[in-house]
XYZ file of C-alpha atoms in Angstrom:
509
model
C 222.906 130.187 31.951
C 220.598 129.028 34.965
C 220.309 125.297 34.123
C 220.721 122.479 37.175
C 220.630 119.179 37.296
C 218.271 118.141 39.922
C 220.267 114.958 40.884
C 223.043 117.390 42.238
C 220.937 119.125 44.497
C 220.873 118.107 48.144
C 218.360 116.144 49.005
C 214.873 117.630 50.293
C 216.195 121.105 47.932
C 213.055 123.324 47.614
C 212.554 124.667 44.257
C 210.612 127.903 43.722
C 209.413 130.193 41.484
C 206.425 132.411 40.264
C 205.507 130.053 37.783
C 206.357 126.338 37.432
C 206.245 124.550 34.253
C 206.311 120.895 34.351
C 207.775 119.605 31.380
C 210.481 121.068 28.937
C 208.636 120.072 25.712
C 207.702 122.350 22.707
C 204.592 123.698 24.723
C 206.438 124.337 27.773
C 209.278 125.919 26.336
C 207.100 128.033 23.810
C 205.583 129.451 27.148
C 208.825 129.948 28.713
C 210.281 131.935 25.787
C 207.557 134.461 26.105
C 208.552 134.896 29.840
C 212.018 135.401 28.979
C 213.985 138.541 30.141
C 210.885 139.468 32.586
C 210.567 139.859 36.196
C 208.907 136.783 36.535
C 210.588 133.595 38.127
C 210.032 130.805 35.949
C 211.209 127.222 36.606
C 210.861 124.614 34.309
C 211.012 120.762 35.840
C 212.179 118.500 33.142
C 212.580 114.421 33.268
C 215.146 114.099 31.170
C 218.577 115.920 30.082
C 219.396 117.643 27.232
C 219.270 114.463 24.668
C 217.193 111.487 24.905
C 218.430 108.518 27.302
C 217.191 105.073 27.022
C 216.934 104.601 30.801
C 214.663 107.945 31.109
C 212.991 107.087 28.147
C 211.914 103.883 29.974
C 209.666 105.706 32.089
C 207.203 105.990 29.116
C 206.811 102.506 28.736
C 203.054 100.991 28.939
C 200.678 99.356 27.390
C 197.999 99.644 24.666
C 195.316 98.574 22.101
C 193.631 99.525 19.539
C 189.953 98.511 18.726
C 186.861 99.252 17.033
C 183.392 97.287 15.842
C 183.944 94.678 13.384
C 187.967 94.603 13.548
C 190.551 92.430 15.261
C 192.175 94.093 18.173
C 195.931 95.239 17.655
C 197.916 95.268 20.552
C 200.638 98.222 20.506
C 202.301 97.948 23.531
C 205.611 99.804 22.125
C 203.580 103.006 21.244
C 203.693 104.741 24.115
C 207.244 104.521 24.592
C 208.395 105.024 20.904
C 205.764 107.962 20.149
C 207.366 110.281 22.217
C 210.985 111.779 23.555
C 211.453 112.245 27.302
C 214.158 114.770 27.219
C 214.536 118.914 26.641
C 212.687 119.672 23.747
C 210.713 116.741 24.196
C 209.348 115.270 20.905
C 210.529 117.910 18.987
C 213.909 116.013 18.532
C 212.292 113.774 16.430
C 209.261 115.523 14.789
C 208.894 116.247 10.803
C 207.989 119.793 11.544
C 204.873 119.729 9.423
C 202.578 122.650 10.662
C 199.246 124.059 9.876
C 196.536 125.917 11.588
C 193.250 123.759 12.386
C 190.559 124.411 9.975
C 187.601 126.580 10.925
C 185.145 123.942 10.764
C 187.048 121.937 13.625
C 186.425 124.574 16.129
C 182.695 124.281 15.523
C 180.295 122.066 16.595
C 178.926 119.637 14.394
C 176.033 117.236 14.509
C 178.536 114.321 12.650
C 181.075 114.861 15.382
C 180.402 113.996 19.003
C 181.365 116.214 21.715
C 182.706 118.614 19.205
C 182.597 122.557 19.514
C 185.620 124.586 21.298
C 184.911 127.356 23.774
C 186.235 130.011 20.678
C 186.647 129.906 17.167
C 189.807 129.938 14.792
C 189.487 133.743 14.591
C 190.528 134.111 18.326
C 193.820 132.256 17.984
C 194.698 134.148 14.801
C 196.724 136.398 16.251
C 198.341 133.444 18.592
C 198.732 131.416 15.244
C 200.320 134.536 14.004
C 203.213 134.563 16.596
C 203.722 130.641 17.108
C 204.420 131.054 13.318
C 207.300 133.841 14.165
C 208.437 131.507 16.903
C 208.632 128.453 14.953
C 210.264 130.234 11.807
C 207.259 129.569 9.435
C 205.356 131.829 6.977
C 202.298 133.341 8.518
C 199.123 131.615 7.771
C 195.934 133.819 6.799
C 192.566 134.066 8.744
C 190.955 132.171 6.243
C 191.722 128.949 4.649
C 194.205 130.618 2.031
C 197.745 130.046 1.630
C 200.660 131.123 3.821
C 202.646 134.046 3.046
C 204.875 133.967 0.185
C 204.777 132.888 -3.475
C 201.505 130.651 -3.992
C 201.140 127.723 -6.590
C 198.112 127.012 -8.468
C 195.301 124.939 -7.058
C 193.514 122.559 -9.434
C 189.850 121.916 -9.954
C 186.879 124.601 -10.171
C 186.685 127.445 -7.442
C 182.910 126.202 -6.670
C 183.824 122.660 -6.617
C 183.888 120.259 -3.456
C 187.563 119.825 -2.896
C 189.671 122.904 -1.472
C 193.597 122.938 -0.694
C 194.367 123.222 2.920
C 197.617 124.629 3.317
C 200.760 123.075 5.419
C 204.398 124.529 5.599
C 207.564 122.506 7.332
C 209.081 124.304 10.425
C 212.967 123.946 10.523
C 212.713 124.045 14.091
C 212.981 120.330 14.307
C 215.993 118.204 15.835
C 215.414 115.813 13.014
C 215.610 118.480 10.249
C 217.978 121.355 11.584
C 219.763 120.659 14.675
C 220.999 124.397 15.008
C 217.391 125.923 14.849
C 215.818 123.249 17.068
C 219.013 123.853 19.598
C 218.372 127.631 19.404
C 214.582 127.021 20.297
C 215.507 124.265 23.012
C 218.408 126.403 25.111
C 217.428 129.876 24.421
C 214.894 130.111 27.484
C 217.459 128.714 29.932
C 219.934 131.445 28.744
C 217.460 134.238 30.266
C 218.371 135.235 34.006
C 214.939 134.742 35.266
C 214.150 131.143 34.016
C 215.906 128.415 35.672
C 215.754 124.879 33.805
C 215.747 121.636 36.351
C 216.826 118.414 34.437
C 216.315 115.248 35.531
C 213.367 116.547 37.691
C 210.588 113.798 37.981
C 207.133 115.346 39.086
C 205.395 112.295 40.793
C 202.615 113.876 42.692
C 200.792 117.144 42.429
C 199.743 118.166 46.182
C 196.396 120.163 46.754
C 195.417 122.286 49.448
C 191.783 122.696 50.925
C 190.827 124.930 48.494
C 191.503 122.770 45.550
C 194.769 124.511 44.271
C 198.125 123.084 44.074
C 200.094 123.706 47.377
C 203.370 122.197 46.074
C 205.083 119.255 43.766
C 207.186 116.619 44.839
C 209.753 115.756 42.656
C 212.134 112.835 42.642
C 215.297 111.599 40.621
C 216.064 108.169 39.349
C 219.077 108.333 41.722
C 216.610 108.637 44.569
C 216.938 112.049 45.929
C 213.439 113.849 46.508
C 212.600 117.703 45.942
C 209.637 119.939 46.639
C 208.755 122.548 44.105
C 206.493 125.393 44.993
C 205.241 128.506 42.845
C 202.182 130.885 42.420
C 200.888 129.273 39.267
C 201.719 125.665 37.842
C 201.733 124.642 34.309
C 201.488 120.680 33.259
C 202.934 120.196 30.019
C 204.077 116.969 29.536
C 202.368 115.423 26.428
C 198.957 114.197 25.744
C 199.745 110.880 27.695
C 201.614 111.969 30.454
C 199.630 115.122 31.384
C 196.560 112.678 32.106
C 198.768 109.969 33.957
C 200.033 112.446 36.218
C 196.789 113.840 37.206
C 195.159 110.212 37.533
C 198.264 109.109 39.824
C 198.165 112.666 41.931
C 195.426 111.226 43.767
C 196.164 111.292 47.647
C 194.549 114.748 48.189
C 191.710 113.543 45.553
C 190.738 109.851 44.832
C 189.852 110.682 41.680
C 192.619 112.494 40.972
C 193.702 115.981 39.981
C 191.145 117.659 37.723
C 189.014 114.530 37.845
C 185.773 115.325 40.069
C 183.487 114.603 36.510
C 185.762 111.751 35.667
C 187.030 113.494 32.225
C 190.953 112.933 32.733
C 192.187 110.650 30.494
C 189.395 110.346 28.330
C 188.711 110.958 24.769
C 192.297 110.325 23.531
C 192.837 110.665 19.922
C 195.381 110.051 17.487
C 195.777 110.705 13.911
C 196.225 108.041 11.777
C 196.976 107.526 8.080
C 194.987 104.896 6.053
C 196.406 103.427 3.040
C 200.025 104.383 2.659
C 202.384 102.296 0.674
C 203.840 100.720 4.223
C 200.595 99.698 5.762
C 198.654 98.518 2.531
C 200.827 95.609 1.067
C 198.531 95.421 -2.101
C 199.911 99.185 -2.865
C 196.519 99.530 -4.486
C 195.759 102.993 -2.691
C 196.052 105.450 -5.558
C 194.535 108.117 -7.855
C 194.301 107.730 -11.594
C 194.781 111.805 -12.509
C 193.285 112.625 -15.951
C 193.941 116.143 -15.489
C 197.338 117.777 -17.075
C 197.412 120.377 -14.274
C 200.352 121.454 -12.247
C 200.303 119.284 -8.978
C 203.369 120.920 -7.342
C 201.307 122.540 -4.693
C 200.246 118.954 -3.423
C 203.951 117.649 -3.300
C 204.157 117.075 0.370
C 208.020 116.351 0.537
C 208.863 119.942 -0.876
C 209.991 121.334 2.343
C 211.270 124.683 1.078
C 207.714 125.906 0.432
C 204.103 125.499 1.611
C 202.164 122.870 -0.016
C 198.730 121.568 0.404
C 196.420 118.590 1.280
C 192.811 118.064 -0.274
C 190.016 118.563 2.105
C 186.080 118.312 1.326
C 184.234 121.863 1.483
C 182.162 121.987 5.190
C 179.120 121.953 3.072
C 180.029 118.787 1.639
C 180.881 117.501 5.281
C 177.532 118.591 6.473
C 175.961 116.888 3.259
C 177.616 113.691 3.781
C 177.438 113.643 7.847
C 181.219 113.114 8.162
C 183.821 114.831 10.277
C 186.929 116.791 8.694
C 188.830 114.455 6.192
C 191.970 115.065 4.351
C 193.628 113.428 1.081
C 197.697 113.824 0.968
C 199.066 113.223 -2.423
C 202.368 111.635 -3.345
C 203.377 113.380 -6.676
C 206.150 110.372 -7.406
C 205.280 109.135 -10.608
C 204.434 105.213 -10.757
C 205.039 102.263 -13.151
C 202.212 101.051 -15.234
C 199.691 98.730 -13.141
C 199.895 95.079 -13.608
C 197.381 93.690 -16.341
C 194.361 92.674 -14.566
C 194.740 94.292 -11.365
C 192.079 96.531 -9.665
C 194.577 99.346 -10.046
C 194.782 98.822 -13.935
C 190.897 98.269 -14.022
C 190.728 102.237 -12.294
C 193.473 103.591 -14.695
C 191.506 102.231 -17.733
C 188.147 103.675 -16.609
C 189.674 107.204 -15.994
C 191.527 107.359 -18.886
C 188.242 106.025 -20.994
C 186.050 108.539 -19.402
C 188.276 111.429 -19.836
C 189.584 110.578 -23.310
C 193.068 111.188 -21.804
C 196.334 109.324 -20.471
C 196.013 108.537 -16.789
C 198.842 109.410 -14.208
C 198.845 107.011 -11.303
C 199.817 108.781 -7.887
C 199.701 107.132 -3.953
C 197.655 108.893 -1.571
C 196.809 108.470 1.925
C 193.549 109.366 3.672
C 192.963 110.719 7.074
C 189.441 110.930 8.652
C 188.658 112.798 11.642
C 188.121 110.423 14.853
C 185.217 111.586 16.946
C 186.129 112.208 20.601
C 184.967 108.985 22.392
C 184.969 108.853 26.249
C 185.503 105.343 26.235
C 188.920 105.862 24.124
C 191.111 106.587 27.017
C 194.376 106.495 29.436
C 194.164 105.099 32.553
C 196.688 103.592 35.164
C 198.070 100.143 34.872
C 199.158 97.837 37.784
C 202.422 98.157 36.484
C 204.901 100.606 37.743
C 208.020 102.424 36.637
C 211.364 102.894 38.094
C 210.218 105.697 40.207
C 206.977 103.724 41.588
C 204.752 105.591 39.473
C 201.832 103.448 38.086
C 202.448 103.198 34.072
C 199.967 104.351 31.565
C 197.337 102.155 29.653
C 195.987 103.277 26.308
C 192.206 101.851 25.279
C 192.387 103.420 21.601
C 188.923 102.904 20.756
C 186.710 103.681 17.360
C 183.153 103.706 17.084
C 180.862 102.377 14.166
C 180.509 106.588 13.507
C 184.151 106.359 12.859
C 183.862 103.710 10.270
C 180.907 105.252 8.458
C 182.783 108.612 8.359
C 185.750 106.925 6.971
C 184.083 105.124 4.339
C 181.834 108.346 3.231
C 185.000 110.308 3.417
C 186.424 108.163 0.665
C 183.256 108.320 -1.362
C 183.260 111.848 -0.822
C 186.920 112.335 -2.495
C 186.220 109.810 -5.005
C 182.969 111.342 -6.130
C 184.538 115.134 -6.298
C 187.661 113.752 -8.233
C 185.265 112.480 -10.502
C 182.782 115.417 -11.030
C 185.825 117.756 -11.396
C 187.141 115.916 -14.423
C 190.198 115.047 -12.329
C 190.603 111.535 -12.201
C 189.174 108.299 -10.375
C 189.955 107.124 -6.856
C 190.839 103.503 -5.766
C 190.008 102.590 -2.183
C 191.253 99.061 -1.304
C 190.326 98.904 2.416
C 187.166 96.586 3.570
C 185.527 96.005 6.502
C 187.835 93.835 9.280
C 191.012 95.403 7.704
C 190.530 99.254 8.814
C 192.863 98.869 11.920
C 195.376 96.695 10.185
C 195.781 99.427 7.578
C 196.305 102.232 9.860
C 199.344 103.937 10.762
C 199.193 105.781 14.178
C 201.142 109.333 14.290
C 203.054 110.679 17.647
C 200.190 113.116 18.188
C 198.664 112.601 21.544
C 195.235 114.773 21.801
C 192.056 115.088 23.874
C 192.924 113.512 27.508
C 192.548 117.029 29.255
C 190.052 118.466 26.964
C 188.744 122.159 27.018
C 185.377 122.809 28.185
C 182.878 125.600 29.041
C 181.154 123.356 31.650
C 183.090 121.510 34.323
C 180.947 118.339 33.709
C 182.076 118.145 29.940
C 186.043 118.594 30.453
C 189.185 119.375 32.289
C 190.306 122.579 31.703
C 188.425 125.942 30.747
C 188.874 128.359 27.903
C 192.140 129.682 29.598
C 193.499 126.346 29.552
C 192.774 126.388 33.402
C 192.017 123.048 35.152
C 188.285 123.412 36.533
C 188.411 123.795 40.030
C 191.810 124.327 40.434
C 192.641 128.277 40.427
C 196.228 127.948 40.105
C 196.861 124.794 37.780
C 196.929 125.187 33.982
C 197.385 122.701 30.996
C 199.486 123.013 28.139
C 199.786 120.680 24.849
C 197.351 119.136 22.704
C 195.548 117.129 25.449
C 193.598 120.079 25.949
C 192.349 119.672 22.329
C 188.325 119.469 22.494
C 188.755 117.836 18.802
C 191.961 116.797 16.803
C 191.110 118.313 13.621
C 193.599 116.483 10.797
C 196.795 118.697 11.055
C 199.849 118.269 12.827
C 198.967 119.751 16.590
C 202.341 121.890 17.239
C 201.236 124.913 15.530
C 197.998 124.846 17.389
C 199.621 124.004 20.610
C 202.152 126.789 20.489
C 199.269 129.203 19.849
C 197.606 128.133 22.659
C 200.814 128.153 24.885
C 201.225 131.695 23.969
C 197.785 132.536 24.569
C 198.320 130.840 27.860
C 201.270 133.118 28.540
C 199.188 136.265 27.872
C 196.770 135.325 30.241
C 199.163 134.461 32.943
C 200.815 138.147 32.528
C 197.706 139.653 32.779
C 197.087 137.807 36.021
C 200.541 138.651 37.249
C 200.088 142.213 35.939
C 203.260 141.889 33.883
C 203.364 144.413 30.882
């Protein structure tokens, strides 16, 4: 198959294509799949090889800190290196496979969420969500908030209540779950005659022409060899941190970096966090005392063979509470009785007394939407990697509005559970303990945000960099807001939509 180790090329080789995709992760490969077998020449430039390698992985190392009002700073210097994989297939090597579409409310401008609103709504993405589901071997999700295709499990509560089930499903296209399905997804594009995969090819500079378009890419190997890559269109698909890092570091032709004329590259970093899981809540007090005897199978998030659901608050409730989106994920594993005199025992006794029925104690974790914050950002460090490139530095900042939304979300779920006669919620997190109770995900979003106007973001609705006519960005870095579902399905849908845009531009049937 057309696969070349760039370290074996003669020094100063020229790599060419009609389209060059920088990065062979989930987004880059999704685009390549759409061109496989066509007349379009596609070159993929991937930093790693087919499998993870510690030397290559170390190029990701950087520094980071999480901070927020009234909270001790939390150094997370290992996070940048440990939360991604630098190899063909990207973080698909290790992700768990959980997928779902963003809620319709996630695309809308909302007073409670600063800088919210996408250039289009969920309906625009529906056909691309369908194709993304097919690509990731998932059942298709409906246009509204209902369950995906297949047998449905009963939800709980009243139809007109504040709680709504939001569907999720697991994809087998994961190196951690199904090595065969993942290898098929990873390797199939490179088996097409028109797609040439170059491994160990590190793009270190995006060079621009006088019109602001990309003229060429400078490529380096850890062995010291250097190459040049040229194409008609370029797609940057190296992830939510590296997309920003490379654009900022490519500053020889535009001092602020590529696409950064208005200063948005690297800003509005968002990453999903779970709060009050058993691992990061040593007191173990985050639980719900359920007094309903209803079947909770729909909410078992460990079942990989069928879709499941998380709890969300209806959009009208979110507006009333002045909060962003929020989810509550349940663990349906039974727990032993609470210790006498503990807060958990008190909640269990209260729930049973009110309902007149025994309570089932179940763990949960809460997620509350983080509003885009321009001061939460990726910048360049004074440290450099083995290629001489400045390392990334993450300043992950929460605001008081985030804390207020989190507290109101917990109260909203507690109120809804009680009002619908389902049980009582115990929320143990106090001010000053929030960051310590957070479990950061591997999801990196928002650093090259999509916007209608160039003064509010980095790429337009077609994922083209403002002011750069032939440079596009793929991946979750273009999300204006993060929502609260794993980003892979949405970034795959956006990648397929971008491929269609380029087909139209190149007049490909």
